[in-house]
Amino acid sequence: MEHSTPLFLTSSFCFDNAEDMRAAFADETDANIYSRFSNPNVNEFVDKICLLEGAEAGYATASGMSAVFASFMALLKQGDHLLSCSSVFGSTHTIITKFLPRWGIEWSYVNANKPEEWEGAIRPDTKMIYLETPTNPGLDIIDLEFVSALAKKHNLILNVDNCFATPICQRPMEYGADLVVHSGTKWLDGQGRVIGGVIVGRKDLINDIYLFCRSTGPALSPFNAWVLSKSLETLEVRMERHAMNAMHIANELKDHPKLSWLKYPFLSTHPQYAIAKKQMKDGGGLFCFELKGGIEAGRKFLDNLKMLSLTANLGDTRSIVSHPASTTHAKLTEQERQEVNITPGLVRISVGLEHPDDVLNDILQALDR
Ligand SMILES: Cc1ncc(COP(=O)(O)O)c(C=O)c1O
């Protein structure tokens, strides 16, 4: 009769007799066997994400990256080609460009802002299209209806990282995506506590992913699943406030003389504003801008902030700033950064649940110092 789900901190589960155990191993029942395969806390989290995303099935992983990796490794094989977009999260870029080729899986990138080039990049051996929208960190918006039609026409799996929007703001499966991956670490947790990930989508594809993960072991811990599942109960109200705060701050900053441009999906100045309005319920909790003055201006801005956190995360109750060119992407050459759309003065703000004017004033004062 617990009102809050209890924690099932157990590695394995017991059976009353040999027959029950045989039937569970033969997949004749859905009894839990071992927490690398399934666990009540993990199952609860997966079931909730399936409902939110409108998906048939899912599997939760130890991190967002293990979700991305498993979705590639379970469904692609030597000789297959993956089509993706140059604007993807840094570690995803590393998997695609450095690790997949080791297993004979080829890849190519298209530009998020040039949809007319996408169809020409599809090859006879292409198996999957993988994308993020909005993209990290540049917040480009990709038209899900358009890409989904392309995937259907060429019989490709459409795999969408919905981490930035969350299912509250955007449901890629309604537009025809076959799979949706998440980093639970971001808005789903929303309070910067645990690392986790999840993949949901078509039952047949999830079954292949489950069989891959069951043997290779990127399982989500029951404790982290419990935290994430609880967090989903407040996801909608949190996301509404994050988006309201982000819209207010972005609108106040958009014409600031020290910025070359500012992008927020629901500001009419965003290059893909019409697409954002079509497929998103609101603009989400992130905006980004380009500081005049490049890398040094970015470093100075970070040093001048008093309230925003300088930390390698996003999607927290507390507002967070990041400057990719001097941190996450500092090891790349200028040309490599350009290829993945990281400009020298690019700053990304993840807007928290503080009073928006406090966040705005901190940013304004840091720009003026
Ligand atoms: C868009 C996106 N996808 C995936 C990930 C990876 O998630 P995790 O850090 O939980 O492995 C991140 C992390 O920043 C991300 O921003």
PDB file of C-alpha atoms in Angstrom, residues 6-11 13 35-36 38-43 45 219-229:
ATOM      1  CA  PRO A   6       9.202   1.175  -3.225  1.00  0.00           C
ATOM      2  CA  LEU A   7      12.758   0.567  -4.365  1.00  0.00           C
ATOM      3  CA  PHE A   8      13.576  -2.873  -5.744  1.00  0.00           C
ATOM      4  CA  LEU A   9      17.306  -2.916  -5.037  1.00  0.00           C
ATOM      5  CA  THR A  10      17.881  -6.499  -6.040  1.00  0.00           C
ATOM      6  CA  SER A  11      20.169  -8.060  -8.626  1.00  0.00           C
ATOM      7  CA  PHE A  13      14.512 -12.522  -8.541  1.00  0.00           C
ATOM      8  CA  SER A  35      18.045  -6.761 -13.150  1.00  0.00           C
ATOM      9  CA  ARG A  36      20.260  -6.586 -16.230  1.00  0.00           C
ATOM     10  CA  SER A  38      14.366  -6.053 -16.248  1.00  0.00           C
ATOM     11  CA  ASN A  39      13.436  -4.711 -12.821  1.00  0.00           C
ATOM     12  CA  PRO A  40      10.134  -3.289 -11.462  1.00  0.00           C
ATOM     13  CA  ASN A  41      11.537   0.237 -10.979  1.00  0.00           C
ATOM     14  CA  VAL A  42      13.080   0.220 -14.441  1.00  0.00           C
ATOM     15  CA  ASN A  43       9.898  -1.210 -15.981  1.00  0.00           C
ATOM     16  CA  PHE A  45      10.094   4.242 -15.836  1.00  0.00           C
ATOM     17  CA  ALA A 219      21.190  -1.645 -17.817  1.00  0.00           C
ATOM     18  CA  LEU A 220      19.797   1.305 -15.846  1.00  0.00           C
ATOM     19  CA  SER A 221      20.167   0.919 -12.081  1.00  0.00           C
ATOM     20  CA  PRO A 222      16.856   0.488 -10.182  1.00  0.00           C
ATOM     21  CA  PHE A 223      17.730   3.445  -7.964  1.00  0.00           C
ATOM     22  CA  ASN A 224      18.270   5.781 -10.925  1.00  0.00           C
ATOM     23  CA  ALA A 225      15.079   4.442 -12.522  1.00  0.00           C
ATOM     24  CA  TRP A 226      13.174   5.247  -9.313  1.00  0.00           C
ATOM     25  CA  VAL A 227      14.496   8.830  -9.328  1.00  0.00           C
ATOM     26  CA  LEU A 228      13.672   9.261 -13.027  1.00  0.00           C
ATOM     27  CA  SER A 229      10.218   7.734 -12.708  1.00  0.00           C
TER      28      SER A 229
END
